[in-house]
Amino acid sequence: MNQNQKISDKIQNLKKQRNAVILAHNYQIGEVQDIADFVGDSLDLSQQAARTDARVIVFCGVHFMAETAAILSPEKTVLMPDVNAGCAMANMITPRQFAELKKEHPEAVYVCYVNCTAETKAECDYCCTSANAIKVVQAIPQKKKIVFLPDKYLGSYVKSQTKRDLILWDGYCPTHRRILPEDILKKKAAHPKAEVLVHPECTPEVIAMADQVLSTSGICRHARESESEEFIIGTEIGILHRLEKENPKKKFYPASELSDCPNMKLNNLEKILWSLEDMVYEVKVPEGIAKRAKKSIDRMLEIT
Ligand code: CIZ
Ligand code: SF4
């Protein structure tokens, strides 16, 4: 029996003892996706966490995702195998900066991309994901001034699609920004028949070159349903594992091998095992913040 198999067996036994489920984001490494009970985007996973009868959720993703699960399931124990897995974009707006922003635009409606801290969500009117951002913005009355944060690239994409005059915060994802227009050109030259699917966290220049602009769940759905046999994928490279597993006859090429999120890569089988053995690291959101953050999430769910 190889080492990974031994660890997997231990994880399966402990999972039963602890009444736990393992959730993994689409960007996690292959071995983590393979041991998970569910693989999906952050909202799918948080909703799975809320639905399951399990008492313990081992959340393999980054901190804001585990927080969202804890907000939607305050009665469950949410564990992160590596507590250092943060999100660079989520950290690009601090509570102090947000307070200043609110002073500048006191009358605005605040829409936050789910990639932000619970504290940021608590200060916003609506949350959104990359799958529903356009719908959420369209549901806000025309005459309202809207501030969108923290992702300026998703914000500018939503702006272009809704023709709404959004005020954008200067945040972005460093991993998606590593994908360059010349990378798409190179990959298209090498694979002229491939469809180009990119995430809206990419820069506007990259988005302009795409056949489809989709969330991670949208990319997985489109890859399954499309007649195309080859795809150039402009998002975090962990998603290729799921795409290849679900579509063994199709070919997937990363737009850039450099679009690798270091935080998403912190989890592995050993850390999942230790997490279940020691019941660490628990993610808790203070009740007051959780209650206000949940309101912005519930408003999004009402729209979508
Ligand atoms: O919400 C998520 O899971 C993220 C970060 C991306 C996406 O498009 O699903
Ligand atoms: Fe954050 Fe970007 Fe990593 Fe996603 S890929 S967790 S947005 S830093």
Short mmCIF file of C-alpha atoms and ligand atoms in Angstrom, two decimals:
data_model
loop_
_atom_site.label_atom_id
_atom_site.label_comp_id
_atom_site.label_asym_id
_atom_site.label_seq_id
_atom_site.Cartn_x
_atom_site.Cartn_y
_atom_site.Cartn_z
CA MET A 1 0.00 0.00 0.00
CA ASN A 2 1.51 3.35 -0.92
CA GLN A 3 1.84 6.22 1.54
CA ASN A 4 -1.05 8.26 0.10
CA GLN A 5 -3.36 5.25 0.28
CA LYS A 6 -2.47 4.77 3.96
CA ILE A 7 -3.21 8.42 4.72
CA SER A 8 -6.47 8.27 2.73
CA ASP A 9 -7.62 5.22 4.71
CA LYS A 10 -6.88 6.99 8.00
CA ILE A 11 -8.78 10.07 6.79
CA GLN A 12 -11.81 7.95 5.83
CA ASN A 13 -11.88 6.28 9.27
CA LEU A 14 -11.52 9.54 11.16
CA LYS A 15 -14.14 11.21 8.99
CA LYS A 16 -16.68 8.63 10.19
CA GLN A 17 -15.63 8.93 13.83
CA ARG A 18 -15.87 12.71 13.75
CA ASN A 19 -19.03 12.83 11.60
CA ALA A 20 -17.15 15.05 9.15
CA VAL A 21 -17.28 15.92 5.46
CA ILE A 22 -14.42 17.22 3.34
CA LEU A 23 -15.13 20.06 0.92
CA ALA A 24 -12.59 21.12 -1.69
CA HIS A 25 -12.51 24.17 -3.93
CA ASN A 26 -12.07 23.77 -7.69
CA TYR A 27 -8.54 25.22 -7.33
CA GLN A 28 -7.22 22.63 -4.81
CA ILE A 29 -4.49 20.15 -5.78
CA GLY A 30 -5.61 16.85 -7.31
CA GLU A 31 -5.12 14.60 -4.26
CA VAL A 32 -7.26 16.96 -2.16
CA GLN A 33 -10.02 17.11 -4.78
CA ASP A 34 -9.94 13.30 -5.03
CA ILE A 35 -10.50 12.71 -1.32
CA ALA A 36 -13.22 15.35 -0.99
CA ASP A 37 -16.93 14.58 -0.63
CA PHE A 38 -17.74 17.67 -2.73
CA VAL A 39 -15.69 19.80 -5.12
CA GLY A 40 -17.08 23.14 -6.22
CA ASP A 41 -16.97 26.93 -6.07
CA SER A 42 -17.05 28.75 -2.76
CA LEU A 43 -20.80 29.34 -2.66
CA ASP A 44 -21.67 25.77 -3.76
CA LEU A 45 -19.43 24.46 -0.99
CA SER A 46 -20.86 26.75 1.69
CA GLN A 47 -24.35 25.68 0.69
CA GLN A 48 -23.28 22.02 0.79
CA ALA A 49 -21.90 22.66 4.28
CA ALA A 50 -25.26 24.09 5.36
CA ARG A 51 -27.21 21.14 3.89
CA THR A 52 -25.13 18.23 5.21
CA ASP A 53 -26.02 16.38 8.44
CA ALA A 54 -22.32 16.15 9.29
CA ARG A 55 -21.20 18.12 12.36
CA VAL A 56 -17.69 18.89 11.15
CA ILE A 57 -16.72 20.54 7.86
CA VAL A 58 -13.10 20.26 6.72
CA PHE A 59 -12.93 23.16 4.29
CA CYS A 60 -10.07 22.93 1.78
CA GLY A 61 -9.90 26.34 0.19
CA VAL A 62 -8.91 29.75 1.52
CA HIS A 63 -9.94 31.63 4.65
CA PHE A 64 -12.84 33.72 3.29
CA MET A 65 -14.46 30.52 1.97
CA ALA A 66 -14.30 28.77 5.34
CA GLU A 67 -15.70 31.94 6.92
CA THR A 68 -18.63 31.90 4.48
CA ALA A 69 -19.33 28.26 5.43
CA ALA A 70 -19.17 29.20 9.13
CA ILE A 71 -21.57 32.12 8.56
CA LEU A 72 -24.11 29.86 6.84
CA SER A 73 -23.66 27.03 9.40
CA PRO A 74 -22.94 28.63 12.79
CA GLU A 75 -23.85 25.41 14.62
CA LYS A 76 -21.20 23.33 12.82
CA THR A 77 -17.46 23.10 13.38
CA VAL A 78 -15.62 24.46 10.33
CA LEU A 79 -11.95 23.45 10.11
CA MET A 80 -9.19 24.68 7.81
CA PRO A 81 -6.32 22.18 7.43
CA ASP A 82 -3.89 25.11 6.97
CA VAL A 83 -4.92 28.30 8.69
CA ASN A 84 -2.37 30.33 6.69
CA ALA A 85 -4.34 29.90 3.46
CA GLY A 86 -5.51 33.47 3.00
CA CYS A 87 -6.56 35.27 -0.18
CA ALA A 88 -4.43 38.13 -1.46
CA MET A 89 -7.46 39.86 -2.99
CA ALA A 90 -9.57 39.60 0.17
CA ASN A 91 -6.77 41.32 2.10
CA MET A 92 -6.63 44.27 -0.33
CA ILE A 93 -9.26 46.20 1.59
CA THR A 94 -8.82 46.72 5.33
CA PRO A 95 -11.58 47.77 7.76
CA ARG A 96 -9.98 51.21 8.04
CA GLN A 97 -9.89 51.68 4.26
CA PHE A 98 -13.52 50.55 4.06
CA ALA A 99 -14.55 53.08 6.70
CA GLU A 100 -12.85 55.85 4.67
CA LEU A 101 -14.59 54.67 1.49
CA LYS A 102 -17.97 54.81 3.23
CA LYS A 103 -17.29 58.36 4.31
CA GLU A 104 -16.60 59.25 0.67
CA HIS A 105 -19.80 57.61 -0.62
CA PRO A 106 -22.26 57.55 2.29
CA GLU A 107 -25.34 57.20 0.09
CA ALA A 108 -24.05 54.36 -2.14
CA VAL A 109 -25.11 50.71 -2.26
CA TYR A 110 -22.11 48.47 -1.50
CA VAL A 111 -21.69 45.22 -3.43
CA CYS A 112 -18.85 42.88 -2.46
CA TYR A 113 -17.44 39.98 -4.40
CA VAL A 114 -17.48 36.87 -2.16
CA ASN A 115 -13.64 37.00 -2.17
CA CYS A 116 -13.47 39.31 0.85
CA THR A 117 -13.38 38.96 4.63
CA ALA A 118 -16.48 38.46 6.79
CA GLU A 119 -15.86 41.96 8.17
CA THR A 120 -16.09 43.41 4.65
CA LYS A 121 -19.24 41.42 3.92
CA ALA A 122 -20.77 42.72 7.13
CA GLU A 123 -20.32 46.30 5.89
CA CYS A 124 -21.92 45.61 2.50
CA ASP A 125 -25.51 45.55 1.26
CA TYR A 126 -25.09 42.70 -1.22
CA CYS A 127 -22.60 39.90 -1.69
CA CYS A 128 -22.06 38.33 -5.13
CA THR A 129 -19.99 35.60 -6.77
CA SER A 130 -18.41 35.59 -10.21
CA ALA A 131 -21.38 33.44 -11.32
CA ASN A 132 -24.05 35.97 -10.29
CA ALA A 133 -22.37 39.42 -10.07
CA ILE A 134 -24.14 40.73 -13.20
CA LYS A 135 -27.56 39.61 -11.95
CA VAL A 136 -27.00 41.15 -8.52
CA VAL A 137 -25.97 44.53 -9.97
CA GLN A 138 -28.88 44.49 -12.43
CA ALA A 139 -31.32 43.97 -9.53
CA ILE A 140 -30.27 47.24 -7.87
CA PRO A 141 -32.47 50.22 -8.91
CA GLN A 142 -30.96 52.35 -11.73
CA LYS A 143 -30.82 55.55 -9.75
CA LYS A 144 -28.63 54.09 -7.00
CA LYS A 145 -24.92 54.79 -6.87
CA ILE A 146 -23.04 51.46 -6.55
CA VAL A 147 -19.61 50.79 -5.07
CA PHE A 148 -18.17 47.40 -6.14
CA LEU A 149 -15.27 45.80 -4.23
CA PRO A 150 -12.62 44.46 -3.86
CA ASP A 151 -11.96 43.20 -7.44
CA LYS A 152 -11.54 45.96 -10.02
CA TYR A 153 -11.32 43.45 -12.89
CA LEU A 154 -14.52 41.59 -12.07
CA GLY A 155 -16.01 45.04 -11.37
CA SER A 156 -15.01 46.41 -14.76
CA TYR A 157 -16.38 43.31 -16.47
CA VAL A 158 -19.71 43.72 -14.66
CA LYS A 159 -19.65 47.40 -15.58
CA SER A 160 -19.21 46.56 -19.27
CA GLN A 161 -22.02 43.99 -19.21
CA THR A 162 -24.57 46.02 -17.23
CA LYS A 163 -23.68 49.53 -18.50
CA ARG A 164 -23.89 50.66 -14.88
CA ASP A 165 -21.52 53.30 -13.62
CA LEU A 166 -19.85 51.30 -10.82
CA ILE A 167 -17.31 52.84 -8.48
CA LEU A 168 -14.47 50.29 -8.25
CA TRP A 169 -12.00 49.48 -5.49
CA ASP A 170 -8.39 48.94 -6.60
CA GLY A 171 -8.14 45.25 -5.62
CA TYR A 172 -7.31 42.28 -7.87
CA CYS A 173 -6.13 38.69 -7.83
CA PRO A 174 -2.34 38.45 -8.39
CA THR A 175 -2.72 34.89 -9.70
CA HIS A 176 -5.20 35.83 -12.43
CA ARG A 177 -3.22 38.96 -13.29
CA ARG A 178 -0.30 36.73 -14.25
CA ILE A 179 -2.28 35.57 -17.29
CA LEU A 180 -1.20 37.90 -20.12
CA PRO A 181 -2.73 38.62 -23.55
CA GLU A 182 0.42 37.21 -25.19
CA ASP A 183 -0.12 33.91 -23.32
CA ILE A 184 -3.56 33.61 -24.92
CA LEU A 185 -2.11 34.45 -28.36
CA LYS A 186 0.61 31.81 -27.96
CA LYS A 187 -1.82 29.11 -26.83
CA LYS A 188 -4.28 29.99 -29.60
CA ALA A 189 -1.51 29.67 -32.20
CA ALA A 190 -0.59 26.24 -30.78
CA HIS A 191 -4.23 25.07 -30.49
CA PRO A 192 -6.26 26.95 -33.11
CA LYS A 193 -9.41 24.87 -32.57
CA ALA A 194 -9.54 25.39 -28.81
CA GLU A 195 -12.24 27.49 -27.16
CA VAL A 196 -10.85 30.15 -24.81
CA LEU A 197 -12.60 30.15 -21.43
CA VAL A 198 -11.48 32.76 -18.92
CA HIS A 199 -12.45 33.84 -15.43
CA PRO A 200 -13.64 37.44 -14.89
CA GLU A 201 -10.82 37.98 -12.36
CA CYS A 202 -8.54 38.22 -15.44
CA THR A 203 -7.55 41.63 -16.83
CA PRO A 204 -9.86 43.36 -19.36
CA GLU A 205 -7.25 42.75 -22.10
CA VAL A 206 -7.42 38.98 -21.49
CA ILE A 207 -11.22 39.03 -21.14
CA ALA A 208 -11.45 40.75 -24.55
CA MET A 209 -9.71 37.75 -26.15
CA ALA A 210 -11.99 35.09 -24.62
CA ASP A 211 -14.78 33.10 -26.26
CA GLN A 212 -16.51 32.77 -22.88
CA VAL A 213 -16.11 34.59 -19.55
CA LEU A 214 -17.20 32.24 -16.78
CA SER A 215 -16.98 31.46 -13.06
CA THR A 216 -15.25 28.21 -12.10
CA SER A 217 -18.59 26.38 -11.92
CA GLY A 218 -19.47 27.94 -15.31
CA ILE A 219 -16.18 26.73 -16.82
CA CYS A 220 -16.87 23.17 -15.58
CA ARG A 221 -20.42 23.25 -16.98
CA HIS A 222 -19.40 24.74 -20.32
CA ALA A 223 -16.55 22.23 -20.79
CA ARG A 224 -19.05 19.39 -20.26
CA GLU A 225 -21.76 20.77 -22.55
CA SER A 226 -19.72 22.31 -25.38
CA GLU A 227 -19.16 20.45 -28.66
CA SER A 228 -15.54 21.62 -28.64
CA GLU A 229 -12.85 19.09 -27.85
CA GLU A 230 -10.10 21.48 -26.79
CA PHE A 231 -10.07 24.39 -24.38
CA ILE A 232 -7.60 27.06 -23.26
CA ILE A 233 -8.36 27.75 -19.60
CA GLY A 234 -7.67 31.20 -18.15
CA THR A 235 -8.01 30.71 -14.42
CA GLU A 236 -6.15 29.14 -11.49
CA ILE A 237 -4.53 25.93 -12.79
CA GLY A 238 -5.92 23.63 -10.05
CA ILE A 239 -9.19 23.51 -12.01
CA LEU A 240 -7.50 21.46 -14.77
CA HIS A 241 -7.57 18.39 -12.52
CA ARG A 242 -11.36 18.48 -12.29
CA LEU A 243 -11.81 19.34 -15.98
CA GLU A 244 -9.61 16.44 -17.11
CA LYS A 245 -11.24 14.00 -14.68
CA GLU A 246 -14.77 14.91 -15.78
CA ASN A 247 -13.98 15.06 -19.52
CA PRO A 248 -11.40 12.35 -20.24
CA LYS A 249 -11.83 12.67 -24.03
CA LYS A 250 -11.30 16.44 -24.14
CA LYS A 251 -8.07 18.41 -23.96
CA PHE A 252 -7.41 21.34 -21.61
CA TYR A 253 -4.48 23.75 -21.80
CA PRO A 254 -3.72 26.35 -19.13
CA ALA A 255 -3.58 29.87 -20.58
CA SER A 256 -0.52 30.34 -18.35
CA GLU A 257 1.31 27.79 -16.21
CA LEU A 258 2.04 30.69 -13.84
CA SER A 259 -1.58 31.15 -12.75
CA ASP A 260 -0.92 29.10 -9.66
CA CYS A 261 -2.34 30.43 -6.34
CA PRO A 262 0.15 29.69 -3.54
CA ASN A 263 -2.58 29.82 -0.89
CA MET A 264 -4.76 27.30 -2.68
CA LYS A 265 -1.77 24.94 -2.78
CA LEU A 266 -1.17 24.85 0.98
CA ASN A 267 -3.52 21.96 1.66
CA ASN A 268 -2.53 18.33 1.21
CA LEU A 269 -3.54 14.90 2.51
CA GLU A 270 -1.30 15.03 5.59
CA LYS A 271 -2.78 18.35 6.71
CA ILE A 272 -6.32 17.03 6.22
CA LEU A 273 -5.44 14.05 8.41
CA TRP A 274 -3.90 16.25 11.14
CA SER A 275 -6.89 18.55 10.93
CA LEU A 276 -9.25 15.65 11.72
CA GLU A 277 -6.94 14.17 14.37
CA ASP A 278 -6.54 17.39 16.34
CA MET A 279 -9.76 19.15 15.26
CA VAL A 280 -7.79 22.17 14.00
CA TYR A 281 -7.96 24.94 12.86
CA GLU A 282 -11.42 26.05 13.73
CA VAL A 283 -12.74 29.10 11.85
CA LYS A 284 -15.21 31.12 13.87
CA VAL A 285 -16.83 34.39 12.87
CA PRO A 286 -17.92 36.63 15.77
CA GLU A 287 -21.71 36.53 16.07
CA GLY A 288 -22.36 40.22 15.36
CA ILE A 289 -20.22 40.20 12.21
CA ALA A 290 -21.65 36.86 11.06
CA LYS A 291 -25.21 38.12 11.40
CA ARG A 292 -24.56 41.24 9.31
CA ALA A 293 -22.44 39.36 6.75
CA LYS A 294 -25.23 36.78 6.38
CA LYS A 295 -27.65 39.56 5.43
CA SER A 296 -25.54 40.50 2.39
CA ILE A 297 -25.31 36.82 1.41
CA ASP A 298 -29.07 36.30 1.89
CA ARG A 299 -29.82 39.35 -0.29
CA MET A 300 -27.70 37.80 -3.04
CA LEU A 301 -29.50 34.46 -2.68
CA GLU A 302 -32.90 36.18 -2.91
CA ILE A 303 -31.89 37.63 -6.30
CA THR A 304 -30.38 34.45 -7.70
O1 CIZ B 1 -16.27 31.76 -5.67
C1 CIZ B 1 -15.36 31.03 -6.01
O2 CIZ B 1 -15.31 29.86 -5.73
C2 CIZ B 1 -14.23 31.60 -6.79
C3 CIZ B 1 -13.13 32.16 -6.04
C4 CIZ B 1 -14.18 31.58 -8.10
C5 CIZ B 1 -15.24 31.07 -8.96
O3 CIZ B 1 -15.42 31.62 -10.06
O4 CIZ B 1 -15.91 30.10 -8.62
FE1 SF4 B 2 -7.54 34.80 -3.83
FE2 SF4 B 2 -6.69 34.80 -6.37
FE3 SF4 B 2 -5.95 32.81 -4.78
FE4 SF4 B 2 -8.51 33.03 -5.58
S1 SF4 B 2 -6.73 32.59 -6.88
S2 SF4 B 2 -7.79 32.59 -3.50
S3 SF4 B 2 -8.74 35.29 -5.65
S4 SF4 B 2 -5.42 35.01 -4.51
#
